[in-house]
Amino acid sequence: MVSNIVNRTAVEVLKLLQEGTVSLPEVYAACTKRMQQVKDLNAFITTTNHEKGQDISQGSLAGLPFGVKDNYCTKGEKTTCASNMLKQFVPSYNATVVEKLCAAGGTIMGKTNMDEFAMGSGSVDSAFGAVKSPWKYDFGKSEDENDWYITGGSSGGSAVAVATGSCFFALGSDTGGSVRSPAALCGTVGLKPTYGALSRHGLISLANAMDTPGIFTRSVDDAALFFNIMSGHDPLDSTSAQHTTPNVKLAEVEKVKDLVIGIPKEYHGPQLSPEILDAWDWMAGKFSDAGAKVVSVSLPNTMHSIQCYYILSSGDVASNMARYDGIEFGHRGSGSSFSEMLADGRTAGFGNTVKQRILAGNYFLLKQNYTKYYEQALKIRRLIVNDFRAVFAGNSTGGSGVDLLLTPVSISTAARYSDFIQANNRSRCAEHDIYTQPANMSGVPGISVPIKISKEGLPVSLQLMADNFNEQTLLRAAKFIEQEVAFPGLQLDFTS
Amino acid sequence: MLTRIRCCTRAAHRYLSSTQADTFDEWKKYADESNLSPMIGLEIHAQINSTAKLFSGSENKFMAPTNSLVSNYDASVPGTLPVLNKRCVEAAVYTALALNCKLNMQSQFDRKHYFYADTPQGYQITQQRCPIAVNGTFSFPLSSGKKVKTIHIQQIQLEQDSGKSLHDDETNHTYIDLNRANVGLLEIVTSPGLTGAEDTCAFVKELQMTLQLLGACDGKMQEGQLRVDLNLSMSGKDEKPGTRAEVKNISGISHLKDVIEYEIKRQVQILNDGGTVEQETRAYDSVKKVTTSMRDKEEAQDYRFMPEPNLPPLTLYNDETAPKNTDRNFINVDELKRKMPIIPGRLREILMQRLGLQYKQAEFLLEKQLASFYRDVLYCAPDLSPTLVYNWMRIKLVALQHTSGFTASESGVTAQELADLLTMEQNHLINQSQSKEAFELALTDVRSPVQIVKDNDWIGIIDMDVIRGFCDNAIAQLTDENPDFLKNLNQETPHTVIVRQIVGLVLKLSQGKAKRKLVTPVVISILKNLDSE
């Protein structure tokens, strides 16, 4: 038996399986054991207890176990969105990306915990309790004794599942940074592809025009593998890209000589922690050393992005949550009239954050406010898109001609839960999504790559962004970073 | 006989309306005195005739078992997304063309929010900000075709229908049927340019016929396929419109007439009493024939419209802009223009000016959706008598339509085939009942009606010498049997009984091959000329 299976990447395990060095049941046993060991972290809402590893080794993924954020519909498996509203909801169909992964031979290990309906940046606002970061977690102590760190959110469960080795990759969803942020805080690779590259069909909507299926992996090669399996037009999602996205192909060793790396000056904020600023600076130097051209660029409308993001996403939330009336599915309230039943059910079914956003969204959408807020936000969103178009456009067309943007993912490393809950959800998001949500506003792909471990002992990560549908260049450069930094990853020791 | 029935109905009508005459006169008097005249605008919801729903693949059918046509999307199951049905867009484009609208080559969908038990999403997807078509005109005949009125069309939009709620008062339960949820609707909005029951009903009738002819909507009002929301206000001398009341969901032309007359009366009475008309939504009670305020609907409802984020803008193309690749999943307006059926207004003109029909006859064919079939038959065989074709359709085809429920377009019998068949009838090769039977058989047969006539050996004798021979034989045989057979013959006007007897025998002797229409004149002429022999 090969040791440390749970510390390996998906590509490595697939190779071991192919060689016969390790068997599928051994892989499941290792992952299941790890899931048990880290149970206190609360990464999974539902674990699927099918007999695994017997005969399902078909396809390119050969039965490889993966985690699915609990806002993707899974046929016959509870899909709760971490909400009391959907506590008993069992879909009759698979989300397209889940379907594609299963068709390629992936096996679902379980449904991962998250902020309710993906609204949050800490994975602490879940009807099933908060997700805890494995970093610096003392598994010897009880939950209460631990002054644990947050995972980032909203896809915290998926990040933990991959970081700890409970599975080899996991689906997340990224509307304002919900994949990249927890990936950064938990030290995994987190890819948010171009809007439209992956189908949203079966992903329960938060903010439709920004929701992007994303992937947590332990390596950039893994990210490329799963991106290739999942990308492509889906007739069931009218916003999925019509053209076929070419497969990403990565070399054994990636070189970046031909690339122009942009450093957006608006991303230098006073709140940015010195350690992340150092890492950013250091990485820019590495690119430069490797022959890439590193230039300073400007995305002038960035400062308005977070406010607009808040207005637009709240509007979508208010609208998307309107279907939760408890009639066709979901928690049903009681009362003597339809209105009473509705009010009762929604009061009990939704958590406070969801309710706040519904109220805010409805406020922005009121007839007297629409042009004042929502329409303005749409206009500024257009300006933000134009900012990105301009930096990626070639010099000949008046653009900056950069291939990639290198930025921080978050202003700091993970906070302790006790500190994190001092602020409310809304201001926490505003703080944490500051570097990530512009990619959602503009639709460009972004990836979070771990760089090093901070003095405090927590992962420090950076973000790359590329032009729409240029995942190829994005992942090439991400692989370059990965090879430069040789991030050690999370080392959990349960032997004692 | 016919005249007598007409007189009776007219008398009955006069009697019935006289019971309402007082009140009707009253409001008319009030209205005239205060220079009040009604201004009416309509919002018409036409269910699109498509096999699948607007944004899902589930079937669109009337009277299916409750909740049997409901996909995950129709029930708004989380994670599902709308996918626009191309066929529904085509229906909208055809309608826009027929209503002379300006097509927006790029239109958008919006969400209109309201909580209702039979609206599972909590919103309806509609086109509020930028609908598929705007700014059209539509003409329709008034006063039995003596006048034509034109009304301005504000916009046509695509939207989803809601489900249905059934309330059981005894148990205080509401049952939801989502079969209708997400069926495609065309909402057609007119300017308030209508002035009363006559023009409003005439407009709706013409629109109904047009939608049917375009295949955009089956238009069966009793099945809720065409529902009218009516906005009515009384404008004063200054022609400034008064406050309008909206009456929702009127599903029948006769209901529409009642609603208009009731609302005019109601509003004039209010104004006459010095009151003000409330801006509100009202419902029509077809039993009591009154409209009542729908107080449960919030008056100042804020629908919180927002752009539908799951659907990209709906783009239409023309010959110039159409994508050149093989992907046919787009709509070329020019292509639809070329395939566009002729609309009733134009058909009526052709029928009356070129194909010899009266207004009422043309109207009859239009109503029965036979007008273009009629036109095509006559185009195929210009020598056919229009009267023969019209009468055949009016009696034979309508009867068949009734018994077998087909429409001309789906009968499987082409205009050319019917033209050939009727030409045989006109030339006395077959008789009326044979033409009907051949057509009826052809409905469920791959063969053409003419082929059926031939295969059944129904073609009659048209050689007049042969017919004359049969006639001579028949007269001889009858005289043999009864030497006095021709005794009472009046040669100027041969006795019908005698003629009929001879003709009957000829038909028998020829085994039905000699047709009555050809035989009768021969018999008469033989009898007239008996003396000379």
PDB file of N, CA and C in Angstrom, chain A residues 280-330:
ATOM      1  N   TRP A 280       3.351  39.243  -2.916  1.00  0.00           N
ATOM      2  CA  TRP A 280       2.926  39.769  -4.225  1.00  0.00           C
ATOM      3  C   TRP A 280       4.152  40.340  -4.960  1.00  0.00           C
ATOM      4  N   ASP A 281       4.877  41.149  -4.226  1.00  0.00           N
ATOM      5  CA  ASP A 281       6.063  41.791  -4.755  1.00  0.00           C
ATOM      6  C   ASP A 281       7.106  40.741  -5.167  1.00  0.00           C
ATOM      7  N   TRP A 282       7.270  39.777  -4.304  1.00  0.00           N
ATOM      8  CA  TRP A 282       8.249  38.717  -4.521  1.00  0.00           C
ATOM      9  C   TRP A 282       7.897  37.908  -5.791  1.00  0.00           C
ATOM     10  N   MET A 283       6.586  37.624  -5.909  1.00  0.00           N
ATOM     11  CA  MET A 283       6.153  36.822  -7.062  1.00  0.00           C
ATOM     12  C   MET A 283       6.308  37.594  -8.367  1.00  0.00           C
ATOM     13  N   ALA A 284       6.018  38.900  -8.294  1.00  0.00           N
ATOM     14  CA  ALA A 284       6.198  39.733  -9.493  1.00  0.00           C
ATOM     15  C   ALA A 284       7.669  39.681  -9.919  1.00  0.00           C
ATOM     16  N   GLY A 285       8.554  39.694  -8.920  1.00  0.00           N
ATOM     17  CA  GLY A 285       9.993  39.591  -9.187  1.00  0.00           C
ATOM     18  C   GLY A 285      10.340  38.264  -9.850  1.00  0.00           C
ATOM     19  N   LYS A 286       9.715  37.194  -9.386  1.00  0.00           N
ATOM     20  CA  LYS A 286       9.957  35.863  -9.958  1.00  0.00           C
ATOM     21  C   LYS A 286       9.579  35.824 -11.435  1.00  0.00           C
ATOM     22  N   PHE A 287       8.412  36.437 -11.734  1.00  0.00           N
ATOM     23  CA  PHE A 287       7.981  36.487 -13.143  1.00  0.00           C
ATOM     24  C   PHE A 287       9.015  37.239 -13.964  1.00  0.00           C
ATOM     25  N   SER A 288       9.446  38.365 -13.411  1.00  0.00           N
ATOM     26  CA  SER A 288      10.401  39.201 -14.105  1.00  0.00           C
ATOM     27  C   SER A 288      11.710  38.433 -14.335  1.00  0.00           C
ATOM     28  N   ASP A 289      12.148  37.740 -13.289  1.00  0.00           N
ATOM     29  CA  ASP A 289      13.375  36.942 -13.388  1.00  0.00           C
ATOM     30  C   ASP A 289      13.263  35.879 -14.472  1.00  0.00           C
ATOM     31  N   ALA A 290      12.047  35.349 -14.628  1.00  0.00           N
ATOM     32  CA  ALA A 290      11.860  34.275 -15.604  1.00  0.00           C
ATOM     33  C   ALA A 290      11.678  34.815 -17.015  1.00  0.00           C
ATOM     34  N   GLY A 291      11.793  36.117 -17.171  1.00  0.00           N
ATOM     35  CA  GLY A 291      11.755  36.694 -18.520  1.00  0.00           C
ATOM     36  C   GLY A 291      10.434  37.330 -18.897  1.00  0.00           C
ATOM     37  N   ALA A 292       9.432  37.234 -18.000  1.00  0.00           N
ATOM     38  CA  ALA A 292       8.162  37.886 -18.314  1.00  0.00           C
ATOM     39  C   ALA A 292       8.309  39.394 -18.140  1.00  0.00           C
ATOM     40  N   LYS A 293       7.473  40.102 -18.868  1.00  0.00           N
ATOM     41  CA  LYS A 293       7.487  41.561 -18.719  1.00  0.00           C
ATOM     42  C   LYS A 293       6.443  41.917 -17.659  1.00  0.00           C
ATOM     43  N   VAL A 294       6.855  42.589 -16.628  1.00  0.00           N
ATOM     44  CA  VAL A 294       5.913  42.964 -15.568  1.00  0.00           C
ATOM     45  C   VAL A 294       5.652  44.462 -15.664  1.00  0.00           C
ATOM     46  N   VAL A 295       4.380  44.817 -15.830  1.00  0.00           N
ATOM     47  CA  VAL A 295       4.056  46.237 -16.001  1.00  0.00           C
ATOM     48  C   VAL A 295       2.960  46.654 -15.020  1.00  0.00           C
ATOM     49  N   SER A 296       2.950  47.928 -14.720  1.00  0.00           N
ATOM     50  CA  SER A 296       1.890  48.458 -13.881  1.00  0.00           C
ATOM     51  C   SER A 296       0.718  48.849 -14.784  1.00  0.00           C
ATOM     52  N   VAL A 297      -0.501  48.442 -14.400  1.00  0.00           N
ATOM     53  CA  VAL A 297      -1.676  48.800 -15.194  1.00  0.00           C
ATOM     54  C   VAL A 297      -2.728  49.424 -14.273  1.00  0.00           C
ATOM     55  N   SER A 298      -3.747  49.996 -14.929  1.00  0.00           N
ATOM     56  CA  SER A 298      -4.797  50.627 -14.137  1.00  0.00           C
ATOM     57  C   SER A 298      -6.169  50.076 -14.507  1.00  0.00           C
ATOM     58  N   LEU A 299      -6.942  49.754 -13.483  1.00  0.00           N
ATOM     59  CA  LEU A 299      -8.357  49.379 -13.653  1.00  0.00           C
ATOM     60  C   LEU A 299      -9.136  50.420 -12.861  1.00  0.00           C
ATOM     61  N   PRO A 300      -9.328  51.613 -13.449  1.00  0.00           N
ATOM     62  CA  PRO A 300      -9.762  52.776 -12.666  1.00  0.00           C
ATOM     63  C   PRO A 300     -11.101  52.625 -11.948  1.00  0.00           C
ATOM     64  N   ASN A 301     -11.970  51.756 -12.443  1.00  0.00           N
ATOM     65  CA  ASN A 301     -13.296  51.670 -11.810  1.00  0.00           C
ATOM     66  C   ASN A 301     -13.378  50.631 -10.698  1.00  0.00           C
ATOM     67  N   THR A 302     -12.228  50.053 -10.377  1.00  0.00           N
ATOM     68  CA  THR A 302     -12.214  49.010  -9.351  1.00  0.00           C
ATOM     69  C   THR A 302     -12.827  49.466  -8.037  1.00  0.00           C
ATOM     70  N   MET A 303     -12.587  50.703  -7.678  1.00  0.00           N
ATOM     71  CA  MET A 303     -13.053  51.164  -6.360  1.00  0.00           C
ATOM     72  C   MET A 303     -14.569  51.144  -6.222  1.00  0.00           C
ATOM     73  N   HIS A 304     -15.281  51.215  -7.358  1.00  0.00           N
ATOM     74  CA  HIS A 304     -16.751  51.189  -7.264  1.00  0.00           C
ATOM     75  C   HIS A 304     -17.301  49.757  -7.292  1.00  0.00           C
ATOM     76  N   SER A 305     -16.414  48.830  -7.611  1.00  0.00           N
ATOM     77  CA  SER A 305     -16.876  47.483  -7.936  1.00  0.00           C
ATOM     78  C   SER A 305     -17.652  46.827  -6.797  1.00  0.00           C
ATOM     79  N   ILE A 306     -17.120  46.909  -5.591  1.00  0.00           N
ATOM     80  CA  ILE A 306     -17.743  46.163  -4.493  1.00  0.00           C
ATOM     81  C   ILE A 306     -19.149  46.668  -4.178  1.00  0.00           C
ATOM     82  N   GLN A 307     -19.359  47.974  -4.253  1.00  0.00           N
ATOM     83  CA  GLN A 307     -20.702  48.511  -3.987  1.00  0.00           C
ATOM     84  C   GLN A 307     -21.692  48.056  -5.061  1.00  0.00           C
ATOM     85  N   CYS A 308     -21.216  48.126  -6.314  1.00  0.00           N
ATOM     86  CA  CYS A 308     -22.095  47.706  -7.413  1.00  0.00           C
ATOM     87  C   CYS A 308     -22.395  46.221  -7.324  1.00  0.00           C
ATOM     88  N   TYR A 309     -21.356  45.477  -6.972  1.00  0.00           N
ATOM     89  CA  TYR A 309     -21.526  44.035  -6.809  1.00  0.00           C
ATOM     90  C   TYR A 309     -22.615  43.762  -5.775  1.00  0.00           C
ATOM     91  N   TYR A 310     -22.578  44.522  -4.702  1.00  0.00           N
ATOM     92  CA  TYR A 310     -23.537  44.318  -3.629  1.00  0.00           C
ATOM     93  C   TYR A 310     -24.967  44.608  -4.108  1.00  0.00           C
ATOM     94  N   ILE A 311     -25.125  45.700  -4.837  1.00  0.00           N
ATOM     95  CA  ILE A 311     -26.464  46.067  -5.329  1.00  0.00           C
ATOM     96  C   ILE A 311     -26.984  45.021  -6.316  1.00  0.00           C
ATOM     97  N   LEU A 312     -26.140  44.668  -7.289  1.00  0.00           N
ATOM     98  CA  LEU A 312     -26.583  43.730  -8.322  1.00  0.00           C
ATOM     99  C   LEU A 312     -26.855  42.344  -7.729  1.00  0.00           C
ATOM    100  N   SER A 313     -25.955  41.882  -6.873  1.00  0.00           N
ATOM    101  CA  SER A 313     -26.165  40.531  -6.357  1.00  0.00           C
ATOM    102  C   SER A 313     -27.364  40.497  -5.411  1.00  0.00           C
ATOM    103  N   SER A 314     -27.589  41.572  -4.658  1.00  0.00           N
ATOM    104  CA  SER A 314     -28.770  41.580  -3.778  1.00  0.00           C
ATOM    105  C   SER A 314     -30.060  41.531  -4.592  1.00  0.00           C
ATOM    106  N   GLY A 315     -30.083  42.255  -5.693  1.00  0.00           N
ATOM    107  CA  GLY A 315     -31.263  42.236  -6.572  1.00  0.00           C
ATOM    108  C   GLY A 315     -31.549  40.823  -7.051  1.00  0.00           C
ATOM    109  N   ASP A 316     -30.502  40.146  -7.511  1.00  0.00           N
ATOM    110  CA  ASP A 316     -30.671  38.767  -7.971  1.00  0.00           C
ATOM    111  C   ASP A 316     -31.119  37.861  -6.830  1.00  0.00           C
ATOM    112  N   VAL A 317     -30.549  38.081  -5.666  1.00  0.00           N
ATOM    113  CA  VAL A 317     -30.911  37.256  -4.507  1.00  0.00           C
ATOM    114  C   VAL A 317     -32.401  37.421  -4.196  1.00  0.00           C
ATOM    115  N   ALA A 318     -32.843  38.670  -4.120  1.00  0.00           N
ATOM    116  CA  ALA A 318     -34.254  38.919  -3.806  1.00  0.00           C
ATOM    117  C   ALA A 318     -35.142  38.179  -4.798  1.00  0.00           C
ATOM    118  N   SER A 319     -34.758  38.246  -6.066  1.00  0.00           N
ATOM    119  CA  SER A 319     -35.542  37.621  -7.116  1.00  0.00           C
ATOM    120  C   SER A 319     -35.452  36.095  -7.055  1.00  0.00           C
ATOM    121  N   ASN A 320     -34.230  35.587  -6.946  1.00  0.00           N
ATOM    122  CA  ASN A 320     -34.045  34.128  -6.950  1.00  0.00           C
ATOM    123  C   ASN A 320     -34.664  33.451  -5.734  1.00  0.00           C
ATOM    124  N   MET A 321     -34.723  34.154  -4.636  1.00  0.00           N
ATOM    125  CA  MET A 321     -35.267  33.559  -3.418  1.00  0.00           C
ATOM    126  C   MET A 321     -36.798  33.576  -3.421  1.00  0.00           C
ATOM    127  N   ALA A 322     -37.396  34.270  -4.408  1.00  0.00           N
ATOM    128  CA  ALA A 322     -38.862  34.396  -4.443  1.00  0.00           C
ATOM    129  C   ALA A 322     -39.541  33.055  -4.649  1.00  0.00           C
ATOM    130  N   ARG A 323     -38.820  32.094  -5.238  1.00  0.00           N
ATOM    131  CA  ARG A 323     -39.454  30.810  -5.528  1.00  0.00           C
ATOM    132  C   ARG A 323     -39.622  29.949  -4.268  1.00  0.00           C
ATOM    133  N   TYR A 324     -38.973  30.337  -3.188  1.00  0.00           N
ATOM    134  CA  TYR A 324     -39.039  29.493  -1.992  1.00  0.00           C
ATOM    135  C   TYR A 324     -40.310  29.790  -1.210  1.00  0.00           C
ATOM    136  N   ASP A 325     -41.412  29.223  -1.717  1.00  0.00           N
ATOM    137  CA  ASP A 325     -42.698  29.440  -1.065  1.00  0.00           C
ATOM    138  C   ASP A 325     -43.213  28.162  -0.392  1.00  0.00           C
ATOM    139  N   GLY A 326     -42.430  27.099  -0.499  1.00  0.00           N
ATOM    140  CA  GLY A 326     -42.812  25.857   0.179  1.00  0.00           C
ATOM    141  C   GLY A 326     -43.932  25.095  -0.498  1.00  0.00           C
ATOM    142  N   ILE A 327     -44.272  25.462  -1.734  1.00  0.00           N
ATOM    143  CA  ILE A 327     -45.372  24.752  -2.399  1.00  0.00           C
ATOM    144  C   ILE A 327     -44.865  23.543  -3.181  1.00  0.00           C
ATOM    145  N   GLU A 328     -43.953  23.799  -4.100  1.00  0.00           N
ATOM    146  CA  GLU A 328     -43.467  22.685  -4.926  1.00  0.00           C
ATOM    147  C   GLU A 328     -42.346  21.911  -4.243  1.00  0.00           C
ATOM    148  N   PHE A 329     -41.588  22.577  -3.380  1.00  0.00           N
ATOM    149  CA  PHE A 329     -40.449  21.960  -2.698  1.00  0.00           C
ATOM    150  C   PHE A 329     -40.108  22.861  -1.525  1.00  0.00           C
ATOM    151  N   GLY A 330     -39.216  22.387  -0.687  1.00  0.00           N
ATOM    152  CA  GLY A 330     -38.694  23.247   0.371  1.00  0.00           C
ATOM    153  C   GLY A 330     -39.600  23.316   1.591  1.00  0.00           C
TER     154      GLY A 330
END
